[in-house]
Coordinates of C-alpha atoms in Angstrom, one line a residue:
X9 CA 197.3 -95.9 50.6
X10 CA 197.1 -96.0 47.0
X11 CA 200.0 -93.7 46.6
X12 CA 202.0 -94.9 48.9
X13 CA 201.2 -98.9 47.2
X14 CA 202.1 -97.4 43.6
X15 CA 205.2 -95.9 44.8
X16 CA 206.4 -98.6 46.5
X17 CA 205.7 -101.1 43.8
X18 CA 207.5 -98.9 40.8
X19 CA 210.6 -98.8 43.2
X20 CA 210.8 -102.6 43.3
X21 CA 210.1 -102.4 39.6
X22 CA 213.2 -100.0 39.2
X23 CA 215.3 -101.7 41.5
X24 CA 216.2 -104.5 38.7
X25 CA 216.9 -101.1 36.0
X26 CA 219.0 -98.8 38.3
X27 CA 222.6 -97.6 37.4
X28 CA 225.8 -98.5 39.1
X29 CA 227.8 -96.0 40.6
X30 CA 230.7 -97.0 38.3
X31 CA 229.7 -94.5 35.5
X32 CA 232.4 -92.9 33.3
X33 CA 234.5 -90.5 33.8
X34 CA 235.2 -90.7 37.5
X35 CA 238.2 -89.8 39.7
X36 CA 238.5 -90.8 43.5
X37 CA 238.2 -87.3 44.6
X38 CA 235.8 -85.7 46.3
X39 CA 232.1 -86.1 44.5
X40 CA 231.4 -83.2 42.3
X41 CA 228.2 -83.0 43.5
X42 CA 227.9 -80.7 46.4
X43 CA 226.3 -82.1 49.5
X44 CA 222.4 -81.4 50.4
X45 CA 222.1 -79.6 46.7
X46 CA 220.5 -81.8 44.7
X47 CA 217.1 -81.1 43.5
X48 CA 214.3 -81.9 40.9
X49 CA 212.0 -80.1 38.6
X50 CA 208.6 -81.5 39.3
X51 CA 207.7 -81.1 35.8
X52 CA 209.5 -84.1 35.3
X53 CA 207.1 -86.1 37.5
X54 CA 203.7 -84.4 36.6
X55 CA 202.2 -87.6 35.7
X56 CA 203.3 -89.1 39.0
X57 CA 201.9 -85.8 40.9
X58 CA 198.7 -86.0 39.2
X59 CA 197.4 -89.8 39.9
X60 CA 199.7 -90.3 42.6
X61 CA 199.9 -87.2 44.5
X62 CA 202.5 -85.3 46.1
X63 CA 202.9 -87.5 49.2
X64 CA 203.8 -90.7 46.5
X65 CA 206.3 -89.0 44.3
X66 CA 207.8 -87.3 47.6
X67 CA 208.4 -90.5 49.3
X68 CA 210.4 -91.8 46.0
X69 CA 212.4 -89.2 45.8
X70 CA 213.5 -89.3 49.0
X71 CA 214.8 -92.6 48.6
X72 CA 216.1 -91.7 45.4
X73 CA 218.7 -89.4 48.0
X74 CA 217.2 -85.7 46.2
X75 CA 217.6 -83.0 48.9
X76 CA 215.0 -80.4 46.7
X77 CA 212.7 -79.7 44.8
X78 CA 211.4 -76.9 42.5
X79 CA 207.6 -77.0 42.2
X80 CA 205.9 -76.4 38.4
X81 CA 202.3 -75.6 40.0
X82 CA 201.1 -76.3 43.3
X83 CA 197.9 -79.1 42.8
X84 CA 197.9 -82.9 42.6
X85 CA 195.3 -82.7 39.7
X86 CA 193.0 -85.7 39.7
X87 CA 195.0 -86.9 43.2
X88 CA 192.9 -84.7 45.2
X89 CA 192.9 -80.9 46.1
X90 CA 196.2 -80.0 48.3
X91 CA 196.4 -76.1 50.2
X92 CA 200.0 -74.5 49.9
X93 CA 200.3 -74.8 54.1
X94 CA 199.7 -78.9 53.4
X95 CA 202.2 -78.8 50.5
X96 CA 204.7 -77.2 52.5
X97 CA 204.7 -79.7 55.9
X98 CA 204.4 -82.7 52.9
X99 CA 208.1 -81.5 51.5
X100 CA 209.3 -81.5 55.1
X101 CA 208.4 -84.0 56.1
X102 CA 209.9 -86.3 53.1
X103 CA 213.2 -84.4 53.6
X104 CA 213.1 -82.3 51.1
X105 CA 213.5 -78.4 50.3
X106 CA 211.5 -76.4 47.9
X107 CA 214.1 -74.0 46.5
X108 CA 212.0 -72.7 44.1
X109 CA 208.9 -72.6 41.7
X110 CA 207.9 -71.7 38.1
X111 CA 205.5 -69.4 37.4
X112 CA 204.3 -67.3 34.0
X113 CA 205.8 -64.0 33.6
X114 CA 202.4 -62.4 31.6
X115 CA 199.3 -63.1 30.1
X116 CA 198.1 -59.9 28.2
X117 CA 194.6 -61.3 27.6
X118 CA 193.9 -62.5 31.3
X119 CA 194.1 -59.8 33.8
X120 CA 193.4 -62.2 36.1
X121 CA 195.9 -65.0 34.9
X122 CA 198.6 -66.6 37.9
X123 CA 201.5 -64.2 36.5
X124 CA 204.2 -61.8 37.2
X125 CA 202.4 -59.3 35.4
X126 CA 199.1 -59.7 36.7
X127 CA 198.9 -61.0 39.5
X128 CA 202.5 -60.4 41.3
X129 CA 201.7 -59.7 44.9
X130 CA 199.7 -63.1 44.9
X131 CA 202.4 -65.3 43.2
X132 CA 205.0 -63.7 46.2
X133 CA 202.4 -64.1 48.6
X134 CA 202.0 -68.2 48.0
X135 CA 206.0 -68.2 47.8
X136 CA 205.9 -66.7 51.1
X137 CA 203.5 -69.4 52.7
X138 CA 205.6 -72.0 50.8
X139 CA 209.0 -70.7 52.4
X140 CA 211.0 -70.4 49.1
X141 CA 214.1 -68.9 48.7
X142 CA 213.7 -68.1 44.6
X143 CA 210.4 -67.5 43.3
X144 CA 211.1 -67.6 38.9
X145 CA 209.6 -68.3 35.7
X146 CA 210.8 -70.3 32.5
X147 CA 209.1 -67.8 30.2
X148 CA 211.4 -66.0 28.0
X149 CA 211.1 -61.8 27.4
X150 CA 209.3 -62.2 24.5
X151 CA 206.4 -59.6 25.7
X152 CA 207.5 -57.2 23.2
X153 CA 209.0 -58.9 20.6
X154 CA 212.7 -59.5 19.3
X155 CA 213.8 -56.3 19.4
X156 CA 216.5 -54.9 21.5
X157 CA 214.0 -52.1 23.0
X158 CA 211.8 -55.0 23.4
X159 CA 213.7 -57.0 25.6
X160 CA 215.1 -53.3 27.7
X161 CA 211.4 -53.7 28.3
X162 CA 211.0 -57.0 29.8
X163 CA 214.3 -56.3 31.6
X164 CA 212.4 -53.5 33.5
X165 CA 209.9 -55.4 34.5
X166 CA 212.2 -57.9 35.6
X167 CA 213.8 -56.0 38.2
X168 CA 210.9 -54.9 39.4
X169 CA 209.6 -58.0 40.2
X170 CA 213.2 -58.6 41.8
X171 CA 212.6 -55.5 43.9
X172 CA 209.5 -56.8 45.0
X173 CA 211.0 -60.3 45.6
X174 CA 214.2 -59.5 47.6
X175 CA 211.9 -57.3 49.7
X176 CA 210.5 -60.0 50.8
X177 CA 213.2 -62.2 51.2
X178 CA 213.5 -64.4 48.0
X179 CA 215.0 -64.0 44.5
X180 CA 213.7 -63.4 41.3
X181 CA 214.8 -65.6 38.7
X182 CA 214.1 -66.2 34.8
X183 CA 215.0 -69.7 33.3
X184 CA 216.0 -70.4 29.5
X185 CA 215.0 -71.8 26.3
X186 CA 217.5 -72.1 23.5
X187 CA 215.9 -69.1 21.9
X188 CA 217.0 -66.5 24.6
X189 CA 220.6 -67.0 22.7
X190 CA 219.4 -66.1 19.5
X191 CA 220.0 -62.6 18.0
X192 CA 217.6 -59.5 17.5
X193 CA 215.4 -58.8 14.9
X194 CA 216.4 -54.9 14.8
X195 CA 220.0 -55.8 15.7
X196 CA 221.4 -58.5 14.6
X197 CA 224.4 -58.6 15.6
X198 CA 223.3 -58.2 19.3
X199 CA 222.3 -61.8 21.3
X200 CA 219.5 -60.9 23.1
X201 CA 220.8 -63.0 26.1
X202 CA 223.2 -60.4 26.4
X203 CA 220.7 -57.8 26.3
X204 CA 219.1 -59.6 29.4
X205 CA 221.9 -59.4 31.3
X206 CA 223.4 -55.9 30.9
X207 CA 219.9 -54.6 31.1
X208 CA 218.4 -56.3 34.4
X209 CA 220.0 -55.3 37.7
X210 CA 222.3 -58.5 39.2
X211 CA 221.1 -58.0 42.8
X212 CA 217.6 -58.2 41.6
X213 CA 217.0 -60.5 39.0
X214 CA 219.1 -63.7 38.9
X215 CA 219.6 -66.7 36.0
X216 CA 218.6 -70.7 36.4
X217 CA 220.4 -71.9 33.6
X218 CA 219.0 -74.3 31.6
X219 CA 222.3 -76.4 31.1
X220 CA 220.9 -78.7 27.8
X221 CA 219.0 -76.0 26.4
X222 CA 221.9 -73.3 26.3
X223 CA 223.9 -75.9 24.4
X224 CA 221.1 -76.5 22.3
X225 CA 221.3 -72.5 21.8
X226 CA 225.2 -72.9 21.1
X227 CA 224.6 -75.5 18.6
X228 CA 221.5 -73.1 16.8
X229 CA 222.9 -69.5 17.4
X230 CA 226.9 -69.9 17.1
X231 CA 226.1 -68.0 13.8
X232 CA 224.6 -64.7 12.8
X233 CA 222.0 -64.6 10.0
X234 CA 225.0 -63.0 7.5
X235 CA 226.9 -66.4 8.3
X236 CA 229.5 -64.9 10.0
X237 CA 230.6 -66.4 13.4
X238 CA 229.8 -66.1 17.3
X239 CA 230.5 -68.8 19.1
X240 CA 229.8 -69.0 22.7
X241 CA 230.2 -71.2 25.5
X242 CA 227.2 -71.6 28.1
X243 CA 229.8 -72.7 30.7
X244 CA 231.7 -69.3 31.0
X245 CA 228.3 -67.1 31.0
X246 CA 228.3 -69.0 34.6
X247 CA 232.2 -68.6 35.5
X248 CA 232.1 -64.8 34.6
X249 CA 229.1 -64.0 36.8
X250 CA 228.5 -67.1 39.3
X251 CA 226.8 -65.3 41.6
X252 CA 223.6 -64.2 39.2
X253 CA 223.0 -68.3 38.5
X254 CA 221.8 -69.8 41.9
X255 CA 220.0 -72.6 40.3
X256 CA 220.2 -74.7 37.1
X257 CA 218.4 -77.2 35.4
X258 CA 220.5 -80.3 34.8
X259 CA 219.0 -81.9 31.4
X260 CA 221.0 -84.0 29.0
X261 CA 221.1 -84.9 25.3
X262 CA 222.3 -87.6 22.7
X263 CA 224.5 -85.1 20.5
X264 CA 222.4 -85.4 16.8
X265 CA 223.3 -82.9 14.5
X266 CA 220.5 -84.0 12.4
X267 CA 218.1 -82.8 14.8
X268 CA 216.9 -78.7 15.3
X269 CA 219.1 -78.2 18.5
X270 CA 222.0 -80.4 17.9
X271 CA 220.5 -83.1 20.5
X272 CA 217.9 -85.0 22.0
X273 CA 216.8 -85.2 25.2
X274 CA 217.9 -88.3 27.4
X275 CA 217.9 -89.2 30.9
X276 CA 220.7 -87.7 32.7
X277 CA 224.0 -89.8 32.3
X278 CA 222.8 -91.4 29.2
X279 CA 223.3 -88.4 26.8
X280 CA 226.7 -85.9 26.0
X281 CA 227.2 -83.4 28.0
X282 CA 229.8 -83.2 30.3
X283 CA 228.3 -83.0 33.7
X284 CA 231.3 -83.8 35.4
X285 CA 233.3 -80.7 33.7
X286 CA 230.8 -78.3 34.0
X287 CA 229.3 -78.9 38.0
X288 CA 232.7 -79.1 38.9
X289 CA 233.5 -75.8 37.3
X290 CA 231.3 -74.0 39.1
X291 CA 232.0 -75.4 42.0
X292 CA 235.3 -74.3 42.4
X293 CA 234.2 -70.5 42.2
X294 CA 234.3 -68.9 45.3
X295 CA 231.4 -70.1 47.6
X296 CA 230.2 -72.7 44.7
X297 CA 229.8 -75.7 46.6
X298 CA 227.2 -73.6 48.5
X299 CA 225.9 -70.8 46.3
X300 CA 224.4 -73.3 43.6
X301 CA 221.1 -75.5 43.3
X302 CA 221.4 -78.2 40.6
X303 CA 217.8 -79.8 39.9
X304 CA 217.4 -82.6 37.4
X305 CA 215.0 -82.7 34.3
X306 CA 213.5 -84.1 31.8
X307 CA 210.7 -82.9 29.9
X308 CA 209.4 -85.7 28.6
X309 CA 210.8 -89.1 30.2
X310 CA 209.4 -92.2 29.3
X311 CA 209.2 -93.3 32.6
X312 CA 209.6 -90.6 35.1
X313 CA 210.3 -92.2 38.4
X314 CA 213.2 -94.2 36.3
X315 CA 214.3 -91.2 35.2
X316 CA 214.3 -89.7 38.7
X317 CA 216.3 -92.2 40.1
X318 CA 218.8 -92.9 37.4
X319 CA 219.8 -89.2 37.4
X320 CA 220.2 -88.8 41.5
X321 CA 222.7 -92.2 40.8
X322 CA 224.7 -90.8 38.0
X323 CA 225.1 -87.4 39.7
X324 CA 226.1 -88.7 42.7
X325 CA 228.4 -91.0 41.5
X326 CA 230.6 -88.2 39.7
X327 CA 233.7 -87.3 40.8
X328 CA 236.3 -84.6 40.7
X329 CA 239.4 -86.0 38.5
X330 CA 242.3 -87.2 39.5
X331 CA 245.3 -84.3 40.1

């Protein structure tokens, strides 16, 4: 009762704050956004999850019109203890699909740690019970360093956690810093993104990109150390490879040169970047208004049921331009 009281009363609080529809840069077409593929990054709402619960921030966000969401730990903290079988029926029964989850990739001092590299057949086991389609983490491969050889390493381990994934029916994915676009230590004219990439096997081990975070990498890593340039766009990693990027993470930012990455994070529709151009990019590749997940975030948001809603409203009220 509590949950459902506090969520009921921050959407009447929100009601007065939420965005029109009319945001910039809209057409009449057809909205960008593809039907039944909008999702959220529970990170985002961790301070919800853990005095609210799951049932309370589910609930808002399926007024807020989200179709998914992608799960960053599986407990409601001080809310009260929750079993993966009750966490599944509470996403399906607000609506909602979990597409995917976060999970570490290692922990070299804990052999007993929730990881890929420790503890594999566990984290695809609770995937399993929670019916998800990707199963990833948002750790980069920095297990053995910078190095090229270093990250042929991590890439090995990679695909065989794919392999082990796609056996069971899900995909493997990694999600990115802005760091995974630097360059490497031993090599430096080689970006170790594109190490990643050659080196893991694309029908194993598949890409959520970040969208704010590899433009904060294009604003830090558009040079090497020498000074000399390599510019790259995080847009056409996608439209040269669609397939390997199921999911992304749709995050935005107040362009600031001043700052480290170029911006700083907003609530989606309030900052830069060009969600319109780039959703609608992919979209139009072959099978994109189907193949791709696009789940909002924020790490930090001031108020994170605000930010939940006014993202849903400014996604959904984007539109393809005007032929």
């Amino acid at each position: 009762m509590l949950g459902v009281a506090a969520g009921a009363t921050a959407a009447a609080l929100l009601g007065a704050a939420a965005p029109t529809a009319a945001a910039d840069g809209k057409g009449r077409g057809r909205p960008v956004l593809p039907p039944g593929r909008l999702g959220i990054q529970l990170y985002s709402l961790r301070d919800k999850v853990s005095t609210l619960g799951f049932a309370a921030v589910f609930a808002e966000l399926e007024k807020y019109g989200y179709d998914e969401v992608e799960y960053a730990g599986y407990t409601q903290g001080s809310a009260g203890p929750i079993t993966l079988p009750q966490l599944r029926r509470l996403t399906r029964d607000h609506g909602l699909r979990a597409i995917g989850s976060h999970v570490g990739y290692y922990n070299d001092g804990d052999p007993g740690a929730y990881t890929f590299a420790q503890n594999l057949d566990r984290v695809l086991d609770d995937a399993q019970a929670l019916g998800l389609k990707h199963i990833g983490t948002a750790s980069g491969p920095w297990r053995y360093g910078a190095t090229v050889d270093g990250w042929k390493r991590c890439a090995d381990e990679f695909n065989q956690y794919g392999a082990a994934a796609k056996a069971r029916g899900m995909k493997f994915y990694q999600h990115n810093h802005a760091e995974e676009f630097s360059f490497a230590t031993d090599e430096p004219g080689v970006r170790l993104y594109d190490v990643l990439l050659a080196e893991t096997d694309p029908d194993l081990v598949y890409l959520e990109m970040d969208i704010y975070w590899a433009y904060a990498g294009q604003f830090r890593f558009s040079k090497r150390a020498d000074g000399t340039p390599a510019p790259f766009d995080p847009l056409r990693y996608v439209l040269r490879q669609p397939d390997r990027y199921p999911l992304f993470h749709v995050k935005d930012g107040e362009r600031d040169i001043s700052a480290r990455d170029g911006y700083r994070m907003v609530d989606v529709g309030d900052g830069d970047i060009d969600y319109q151009r780039f959703i609608s990019a992919v979209t139009r590749t072959r099978g994109g208004r189907l193949d791709h997940h696009w789940q909002a975030e924020h790490d930090n948001p001031v108020e994170s049921f605000a930010f939940a809603r006014k993202s849903s409203a400014h996604l959904h009220s984007l539109r393809e331009k005007d032929c």
